[in-house]
Coordinates of C-alpha atoms in Angstrom, one line a residue:
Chain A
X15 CA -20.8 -16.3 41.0
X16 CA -20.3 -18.5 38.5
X17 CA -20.6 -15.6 35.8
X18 CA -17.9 -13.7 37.6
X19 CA -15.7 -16.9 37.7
X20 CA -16.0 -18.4 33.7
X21 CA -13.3 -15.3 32.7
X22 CA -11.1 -16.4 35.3
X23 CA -11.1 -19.8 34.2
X24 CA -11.1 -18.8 30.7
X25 CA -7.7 -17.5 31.3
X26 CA -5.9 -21.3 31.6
X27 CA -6.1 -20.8 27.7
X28 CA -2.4 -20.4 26.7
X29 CA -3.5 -18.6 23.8
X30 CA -5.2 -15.8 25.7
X31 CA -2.2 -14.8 27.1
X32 CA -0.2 -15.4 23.6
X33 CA -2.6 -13.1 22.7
X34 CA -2.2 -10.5 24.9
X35 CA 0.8 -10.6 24.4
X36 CA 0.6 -10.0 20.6
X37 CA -2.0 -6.7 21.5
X38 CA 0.2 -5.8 24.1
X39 CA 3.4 -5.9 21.6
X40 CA 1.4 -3.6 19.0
X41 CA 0.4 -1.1 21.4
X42 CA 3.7 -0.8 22.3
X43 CA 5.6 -0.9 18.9
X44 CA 2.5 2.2 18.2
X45 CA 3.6 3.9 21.8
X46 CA 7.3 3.3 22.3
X47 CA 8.4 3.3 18.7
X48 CA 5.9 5.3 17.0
X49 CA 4.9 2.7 13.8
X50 CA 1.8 3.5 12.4
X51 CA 0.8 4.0 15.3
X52 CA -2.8 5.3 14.0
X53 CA -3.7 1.9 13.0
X54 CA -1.7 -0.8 15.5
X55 CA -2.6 1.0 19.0
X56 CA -6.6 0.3 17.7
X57 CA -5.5 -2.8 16.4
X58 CA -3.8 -3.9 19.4
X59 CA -6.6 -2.6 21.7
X60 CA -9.1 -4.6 20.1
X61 CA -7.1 -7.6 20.1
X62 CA -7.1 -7.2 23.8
X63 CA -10.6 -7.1 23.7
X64 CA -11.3 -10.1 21.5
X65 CA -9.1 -12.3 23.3
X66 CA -10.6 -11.5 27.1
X67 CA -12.7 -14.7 27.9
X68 CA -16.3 -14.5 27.4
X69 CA -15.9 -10.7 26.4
X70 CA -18.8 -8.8 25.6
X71 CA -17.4 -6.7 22.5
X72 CA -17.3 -9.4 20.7
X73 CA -20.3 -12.9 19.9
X74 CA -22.3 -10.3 18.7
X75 CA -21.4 -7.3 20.4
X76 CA -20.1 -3.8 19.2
X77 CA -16.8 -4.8 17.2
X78 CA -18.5 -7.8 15.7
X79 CA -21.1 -5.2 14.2
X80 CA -18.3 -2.9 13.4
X81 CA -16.4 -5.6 11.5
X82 CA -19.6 -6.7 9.5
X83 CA -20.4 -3.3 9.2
X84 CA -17.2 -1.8 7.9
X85 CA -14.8 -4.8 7.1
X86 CA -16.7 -7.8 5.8
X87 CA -18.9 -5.1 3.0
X88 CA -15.5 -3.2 2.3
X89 CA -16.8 0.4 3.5
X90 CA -13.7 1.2 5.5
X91 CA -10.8 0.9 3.6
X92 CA -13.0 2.6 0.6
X93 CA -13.5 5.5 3.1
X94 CA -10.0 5.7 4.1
X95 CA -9.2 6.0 0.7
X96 CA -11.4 9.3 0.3
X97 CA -9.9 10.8 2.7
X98 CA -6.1 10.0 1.4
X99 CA -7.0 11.2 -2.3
X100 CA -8.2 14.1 -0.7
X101 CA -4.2 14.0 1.2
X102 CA -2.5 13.2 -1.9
X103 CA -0.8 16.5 -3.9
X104 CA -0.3 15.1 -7.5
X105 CA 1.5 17.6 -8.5
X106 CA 5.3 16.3 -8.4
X107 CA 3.7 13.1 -10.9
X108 CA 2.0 15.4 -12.9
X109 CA 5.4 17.7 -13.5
X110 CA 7.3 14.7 -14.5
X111 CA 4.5 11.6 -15.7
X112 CA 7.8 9.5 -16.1
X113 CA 7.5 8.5 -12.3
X114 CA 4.6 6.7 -13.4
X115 CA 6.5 3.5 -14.4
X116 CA 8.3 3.2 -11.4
X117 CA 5.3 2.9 -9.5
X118 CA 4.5 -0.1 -12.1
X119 CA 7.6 -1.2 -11.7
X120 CA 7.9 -1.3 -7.6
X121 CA 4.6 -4.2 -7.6
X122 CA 6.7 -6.6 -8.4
X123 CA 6.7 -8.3 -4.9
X124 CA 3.0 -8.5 -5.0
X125 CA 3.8 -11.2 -7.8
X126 CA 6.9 -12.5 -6.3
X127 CA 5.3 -13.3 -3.4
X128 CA 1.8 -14.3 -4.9
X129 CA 3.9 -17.1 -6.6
X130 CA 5.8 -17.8 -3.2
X131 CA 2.6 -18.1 -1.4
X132 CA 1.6 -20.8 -3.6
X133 CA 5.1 -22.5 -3.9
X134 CA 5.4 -22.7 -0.2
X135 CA 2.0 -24.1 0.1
X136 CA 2.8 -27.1 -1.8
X137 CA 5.4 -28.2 0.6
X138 CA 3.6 -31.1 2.1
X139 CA 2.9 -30.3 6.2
X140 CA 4.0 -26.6 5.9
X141 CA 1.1 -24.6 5.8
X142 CA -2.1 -24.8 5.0
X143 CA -2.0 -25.4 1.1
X144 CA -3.4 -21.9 -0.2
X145 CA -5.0 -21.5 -3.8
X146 CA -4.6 -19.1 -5.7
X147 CA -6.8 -16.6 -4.0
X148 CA -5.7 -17.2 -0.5
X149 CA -1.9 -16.3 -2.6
X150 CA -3.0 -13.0 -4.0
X151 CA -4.3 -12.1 -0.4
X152 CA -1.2 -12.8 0.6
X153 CA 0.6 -11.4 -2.1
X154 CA -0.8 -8.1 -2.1
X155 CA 0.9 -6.9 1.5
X156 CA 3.6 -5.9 -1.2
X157 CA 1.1 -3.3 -2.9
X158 CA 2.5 -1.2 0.5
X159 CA -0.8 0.3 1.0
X160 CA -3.2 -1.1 3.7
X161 CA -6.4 -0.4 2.3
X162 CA -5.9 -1.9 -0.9
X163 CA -4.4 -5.2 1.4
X164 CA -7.7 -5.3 3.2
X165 CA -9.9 -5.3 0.5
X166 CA -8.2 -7.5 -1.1
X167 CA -8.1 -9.8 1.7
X168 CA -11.7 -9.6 2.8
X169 CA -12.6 -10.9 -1.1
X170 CA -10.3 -13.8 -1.2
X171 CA -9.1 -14.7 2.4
X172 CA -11.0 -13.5 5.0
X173 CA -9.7 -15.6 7.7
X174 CA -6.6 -14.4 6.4
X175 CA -7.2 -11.1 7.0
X176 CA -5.5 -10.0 10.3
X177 CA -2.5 -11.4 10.2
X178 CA -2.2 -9.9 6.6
X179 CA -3.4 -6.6 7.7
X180 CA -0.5 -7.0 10.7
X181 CA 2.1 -7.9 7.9
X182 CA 1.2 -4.7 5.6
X183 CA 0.7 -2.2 8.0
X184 CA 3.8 -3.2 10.3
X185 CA 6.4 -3.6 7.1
X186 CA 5.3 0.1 6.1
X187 CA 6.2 1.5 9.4
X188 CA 9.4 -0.2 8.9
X189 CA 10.7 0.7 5.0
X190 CA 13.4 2.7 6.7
X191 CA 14.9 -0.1 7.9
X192 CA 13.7 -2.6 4.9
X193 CA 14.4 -0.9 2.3
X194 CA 18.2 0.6 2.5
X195 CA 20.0 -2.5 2.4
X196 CA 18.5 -4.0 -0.5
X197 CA 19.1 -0.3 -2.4
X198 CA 22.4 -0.7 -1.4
X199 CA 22.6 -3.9 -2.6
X200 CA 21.9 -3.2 -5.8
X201 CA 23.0 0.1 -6.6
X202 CA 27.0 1.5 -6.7
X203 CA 27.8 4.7 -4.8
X204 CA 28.5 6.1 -7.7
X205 CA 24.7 5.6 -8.9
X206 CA 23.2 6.5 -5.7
X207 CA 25.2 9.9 -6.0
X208 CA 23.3 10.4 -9.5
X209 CA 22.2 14.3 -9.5
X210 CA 18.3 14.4 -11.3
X211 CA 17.1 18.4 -12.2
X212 CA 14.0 19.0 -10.8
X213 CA 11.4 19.2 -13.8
X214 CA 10.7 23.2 -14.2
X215 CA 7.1 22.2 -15.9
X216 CA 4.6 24.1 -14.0
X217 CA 0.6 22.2 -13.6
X218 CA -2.5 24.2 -14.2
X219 CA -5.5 24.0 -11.9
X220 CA -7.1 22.5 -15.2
X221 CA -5.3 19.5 -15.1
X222 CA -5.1 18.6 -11.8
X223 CA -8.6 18.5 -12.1
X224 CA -9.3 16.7 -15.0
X225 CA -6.4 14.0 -14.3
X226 CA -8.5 12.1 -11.3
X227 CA -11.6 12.3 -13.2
X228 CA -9.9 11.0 -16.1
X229 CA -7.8 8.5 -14.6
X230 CA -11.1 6.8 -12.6
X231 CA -13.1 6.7 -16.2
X232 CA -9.8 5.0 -18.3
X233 CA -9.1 2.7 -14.9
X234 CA -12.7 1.8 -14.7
X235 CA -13.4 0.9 -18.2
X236 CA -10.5 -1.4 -18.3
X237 CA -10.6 -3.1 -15.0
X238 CA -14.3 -2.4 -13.6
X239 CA -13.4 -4.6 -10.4
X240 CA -10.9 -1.5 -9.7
X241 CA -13.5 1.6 -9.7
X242 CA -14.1 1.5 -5.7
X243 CA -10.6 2.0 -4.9
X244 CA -9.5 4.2 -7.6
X245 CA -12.8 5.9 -7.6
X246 CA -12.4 6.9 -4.2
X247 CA -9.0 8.1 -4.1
X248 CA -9.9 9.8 -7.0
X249 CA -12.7 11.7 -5.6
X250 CA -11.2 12.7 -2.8
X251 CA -8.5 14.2 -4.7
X252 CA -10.9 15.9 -6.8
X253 CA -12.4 17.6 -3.3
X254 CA -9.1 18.4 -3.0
X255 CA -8.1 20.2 -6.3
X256 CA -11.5 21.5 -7.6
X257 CA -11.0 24.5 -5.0
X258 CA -14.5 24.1 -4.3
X259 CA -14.9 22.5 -1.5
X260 CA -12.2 23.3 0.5
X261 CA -14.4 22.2 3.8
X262 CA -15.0 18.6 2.5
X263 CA -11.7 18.0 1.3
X264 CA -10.3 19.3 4.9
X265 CA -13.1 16.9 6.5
X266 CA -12.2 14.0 4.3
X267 CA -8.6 14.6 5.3
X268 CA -9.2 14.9 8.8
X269 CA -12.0 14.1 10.6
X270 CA -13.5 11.6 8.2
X271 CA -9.8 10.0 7.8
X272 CA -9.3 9.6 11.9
X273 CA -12.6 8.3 12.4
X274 CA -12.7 5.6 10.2
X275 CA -9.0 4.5 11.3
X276 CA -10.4 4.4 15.1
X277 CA -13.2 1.9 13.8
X278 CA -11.3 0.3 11.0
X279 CA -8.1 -0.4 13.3
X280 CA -10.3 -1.5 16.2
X281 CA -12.9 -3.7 14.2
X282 CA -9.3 -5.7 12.6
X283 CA -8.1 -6.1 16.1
X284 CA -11.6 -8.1 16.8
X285 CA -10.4 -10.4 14.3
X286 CA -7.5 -11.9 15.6
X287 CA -9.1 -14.3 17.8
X288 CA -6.2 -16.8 19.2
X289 CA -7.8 -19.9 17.8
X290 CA -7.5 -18.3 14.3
X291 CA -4.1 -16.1 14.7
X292 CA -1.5 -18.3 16.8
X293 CA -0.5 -21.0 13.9
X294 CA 2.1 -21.5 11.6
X295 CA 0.5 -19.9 8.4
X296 CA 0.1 -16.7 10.7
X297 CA 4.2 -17.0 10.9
X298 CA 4.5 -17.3 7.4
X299 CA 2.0 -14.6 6.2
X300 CA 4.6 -12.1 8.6
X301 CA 7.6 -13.3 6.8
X302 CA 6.1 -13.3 2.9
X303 CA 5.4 -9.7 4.0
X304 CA 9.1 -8.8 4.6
X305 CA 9.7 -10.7 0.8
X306 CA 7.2 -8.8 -0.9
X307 CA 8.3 -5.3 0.0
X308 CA 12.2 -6.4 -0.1
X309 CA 11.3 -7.6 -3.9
X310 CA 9.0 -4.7 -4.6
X311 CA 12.4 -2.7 -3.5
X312 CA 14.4 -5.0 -6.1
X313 CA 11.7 -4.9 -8.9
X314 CA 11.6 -0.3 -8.3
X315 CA 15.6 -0.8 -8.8
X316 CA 16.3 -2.7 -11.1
X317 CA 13.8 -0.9 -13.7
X318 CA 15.7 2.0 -13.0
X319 CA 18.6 0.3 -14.0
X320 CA 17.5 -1.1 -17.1
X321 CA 16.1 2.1 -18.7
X322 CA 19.3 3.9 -17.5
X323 CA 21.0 1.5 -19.9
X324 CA 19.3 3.4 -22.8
X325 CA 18.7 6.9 -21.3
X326 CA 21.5 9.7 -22.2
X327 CA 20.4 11.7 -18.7
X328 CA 20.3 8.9 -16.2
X329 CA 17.9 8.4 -13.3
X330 CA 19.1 7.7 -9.6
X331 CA 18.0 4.4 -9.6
X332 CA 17.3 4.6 -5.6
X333 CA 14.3 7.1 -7.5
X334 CA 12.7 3.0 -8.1
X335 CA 12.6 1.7 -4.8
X336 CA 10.3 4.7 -4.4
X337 CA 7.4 3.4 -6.7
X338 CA 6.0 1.1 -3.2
X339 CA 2.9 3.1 -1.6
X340 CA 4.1 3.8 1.4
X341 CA 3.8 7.6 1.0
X342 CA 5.7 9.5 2.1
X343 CA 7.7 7.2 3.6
X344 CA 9.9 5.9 1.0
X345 CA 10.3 9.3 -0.4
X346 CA 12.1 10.6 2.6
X347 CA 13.8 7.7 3.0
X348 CA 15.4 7.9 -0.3
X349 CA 16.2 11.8 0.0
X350 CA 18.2 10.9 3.3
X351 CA 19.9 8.4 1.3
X352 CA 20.7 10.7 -1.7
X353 CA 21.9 13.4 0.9
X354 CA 24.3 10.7 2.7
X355 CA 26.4 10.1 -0.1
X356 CA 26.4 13.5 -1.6
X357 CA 24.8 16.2 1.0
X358 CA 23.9 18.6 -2.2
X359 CA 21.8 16.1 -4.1
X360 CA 18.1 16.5 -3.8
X361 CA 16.2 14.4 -5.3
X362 CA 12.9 14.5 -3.5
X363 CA 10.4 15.8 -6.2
X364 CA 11.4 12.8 -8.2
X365 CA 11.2 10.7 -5.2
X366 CA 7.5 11.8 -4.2
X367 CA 6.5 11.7 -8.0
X368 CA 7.5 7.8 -7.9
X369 CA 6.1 7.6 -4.7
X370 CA 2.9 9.1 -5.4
X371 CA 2.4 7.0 -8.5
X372 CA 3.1 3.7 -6.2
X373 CA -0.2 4.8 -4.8
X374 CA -1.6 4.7 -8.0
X375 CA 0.1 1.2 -9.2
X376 CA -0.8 -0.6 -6.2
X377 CA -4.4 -0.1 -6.4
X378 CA -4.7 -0.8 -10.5
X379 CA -2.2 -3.8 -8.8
X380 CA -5.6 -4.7 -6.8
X381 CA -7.9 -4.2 -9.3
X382 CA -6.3 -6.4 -11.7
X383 CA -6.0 -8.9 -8.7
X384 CA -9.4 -9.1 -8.2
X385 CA -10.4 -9.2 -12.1
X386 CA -8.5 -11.8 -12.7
X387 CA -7.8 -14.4 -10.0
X388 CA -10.6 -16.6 -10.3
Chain B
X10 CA 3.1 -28.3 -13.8
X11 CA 0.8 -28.0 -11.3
X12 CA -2.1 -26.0 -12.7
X13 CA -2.7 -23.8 -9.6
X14 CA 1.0 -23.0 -10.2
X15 CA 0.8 -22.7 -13.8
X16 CA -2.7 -20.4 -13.2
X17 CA -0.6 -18.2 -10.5
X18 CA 2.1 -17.5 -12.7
X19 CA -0.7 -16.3 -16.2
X20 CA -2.4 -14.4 -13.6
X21 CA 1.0 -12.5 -12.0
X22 CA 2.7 -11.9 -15.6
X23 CA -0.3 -10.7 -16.9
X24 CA -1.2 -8.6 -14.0
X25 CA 2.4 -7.1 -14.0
X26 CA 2.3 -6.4 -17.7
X27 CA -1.5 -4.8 -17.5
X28 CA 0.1 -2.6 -14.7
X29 CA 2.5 -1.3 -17.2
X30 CA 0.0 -0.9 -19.9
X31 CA -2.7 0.8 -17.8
X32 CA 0.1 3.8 -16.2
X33 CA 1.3 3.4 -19.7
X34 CA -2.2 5.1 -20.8
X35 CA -2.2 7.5 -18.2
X36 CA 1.3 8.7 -19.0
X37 CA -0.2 9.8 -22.6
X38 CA -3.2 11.3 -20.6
X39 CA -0.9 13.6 -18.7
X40 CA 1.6 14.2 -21.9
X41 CA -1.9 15.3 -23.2
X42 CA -3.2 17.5 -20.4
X43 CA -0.1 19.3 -20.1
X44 CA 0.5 20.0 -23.8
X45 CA -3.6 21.4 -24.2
X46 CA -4.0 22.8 -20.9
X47 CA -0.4 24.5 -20.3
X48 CA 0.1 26.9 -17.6
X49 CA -1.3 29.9 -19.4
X50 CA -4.3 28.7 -20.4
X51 CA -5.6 28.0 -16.3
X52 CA -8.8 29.5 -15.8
X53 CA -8.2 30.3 -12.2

């Protein structure tokens, strides 16, 4: 009897119900309004059942072997990226390898924010006072890619690491509403109305191929701490384009791809216990997220700008706010915006070129990160 | 300065510049690859 009646008096916890109420509010922002909803409706189911008193699944039980299993030893963001290498079409980059520098360009919030993180932190009775790991942890929502966030995370903040997976996951669900106004913002109509020609350069089979193998060997050798991420994508995009292995690429993109997010959404969800989610550095975490990606926008733009100042043939500069990762998101997202203010302008090979090499950026962004923040 | 502060902002400038650098490199890679290995010459 007593066994039947511990849960019931486990609920007088107000943070059980705050945190149902936070699973609850991710399932339905995955049901109602369809954000990522891959991820948050496993996230937000596990939450649930993390935060039921006395539950079973977890002290041990399935998610806490999922989440030492696939989390705390990195495998599931590493497989996740196999299987979106093996997504990825390189193509549009490879046709025009100027993209490139936008997706540089577009990590600026990961540093904007890294440096906000630890600014904030010294505000006495704020939050807890992060160093400089806990700062790149938090700074690296703005790489726009989730599994680079989680590794990241889960090597310099682990009890960081929902609340930063939360941030990164929800703010790329929402770049259509982020990342407009702050284009706008920055850019005349007249420069958002800017016409690019779509490059006529046509890729052989040859180097598609050689370009991941080659970009994992250079990216290795100068940032070793990088080759699991970029070695992955890599490989799965080499499944992909050898033509070889057409059943493991369609695996890797499929089946491989959904099961993992099932167990990696599920296994975060276990993590955000109420004692360690409901405080004020949770808050904070959500609202550096917005920062980063609204400065990532910023930092995409404004490089545009700047190199339109010495290019004859100028670049939309709305092409920058496409360098984030959040493919192919931003890329759409900036074609709508090109077609509202002239319906004949088409710039989406640029845009998924600048996009696709955000994808790129933001895990050399993590790499670096981890190589050098001591 | 605070050296955390002062450690954050080596590590983000150099990290930003790095990023440059490194897509710098693999720009030449491609400029490479496509200048060898034009259309023509795919063995497909």
């Amino acid at each position: 009897m007593t066994e039947l009646l511990r849960g019931i008096v486990g609920m007088s916890d107000w943070r059980v119900w705050a945190m149902f109420g936070v699973g609850l509010a991710l399932i339905w922002l995955a049901v109602k309004k369809e954000y990522e909803p891959n991820l948050l409706l496993p996230m937000g189911f596990g939450c649930l059942l993390a935060n039921i008193p006395f539950s079973s699944a977890v002290g041990g039980g399935f998610l806490d072997v999922l989440f030492k299993g696939g989390i705390t030893n990195e495998l599931f963001p590493i497989l996740i990226f196999i299987g979106v290498g093996a997504m990825i079409d390189f193509g549009p980059l490879l046709q025009d390898p100027e993209m490139l520098f936008f997706g540089a360009a577009a990590q600026f919030g990961i540093f904007f924010t890294m440096m906000l993180a630890l600014l904030v932190g010294r505000i006495p009775g704020v939050m807890g006072i992060p160093g400089l790991r806990e700062a790149a942890a938090i700074g690296i929502i703005g790489a726009a890619d989730g599994p680079t966030s989680i590794y990241v995370a889960t090597r310099f903040a682990p009890g960081l690491l929902a609340p930063i997976t939360v941030a990164a996951y929800s703010y790329m669900s929402l770049v259509p509403i982020i990342q407009p106004p702050v284009i706008r913002a920055l850019t005349t109509r007249e420069e958002r109305m800017i016409h690019m020609e779509n490059p006529e350069r046509e890729v052989s089979k040859n180097v598609k191929v050689i370009f991941p193998i080659a970009v994992t060997l250079i990216a290795g050798i100068i940032a070793p701490m990088s080759v699991a991420l970029i070695g992955s994508l890599m490989f799965g995009n080499l499944l992909r384009e050898s033509g070889v292995t057409e059943r493991l690429s369609k695996t890797a993109q499929n089946e491989l791809s959904s099961l993992v997010t099932i167990l990696l959404g599920i296994a975060i969800g276990s993590s955000m216990g109420g004692k360690q989610f409901l405080n004020p550095t949770t808050l904070l975490i959500i609202a550096m997220g917005l920062v980063a990606f609204v400065f990532d926008t910023a930092g995409g733009v404004l490089f545009a700008k700047l190199i339109n100042l010495f290019r004859k043939r100028k670049i939309n500069p709305m092409i920058g706010a496409c360098g984030i990762s959040a493919f192919p998101m931003s890329a759409r997202v900036i074609q709508k915006m090109a077609q509202q203010e002239d319906g004949g302008n088409f710039i989406i090979m640029h845009a998924v070129g600048a996009n696709v090499a955000g994808q790129i950026a933001s895990i050399i962004a993590g790499g670096l990160i981890l190589a050098l923040v001591r | 300065m605070d050296p955390v502060i002062a450690e954050g902002l080596r590590v983000s400038g150099l990290s930003y510049v790095l990023i440059f650098v490194v897509l710098g490199i693999f720009y030449g890679l491609v400029k490479l690859l496509l200048r060898i290995l034009p259309r023509r010459d795919d063995l497909a």
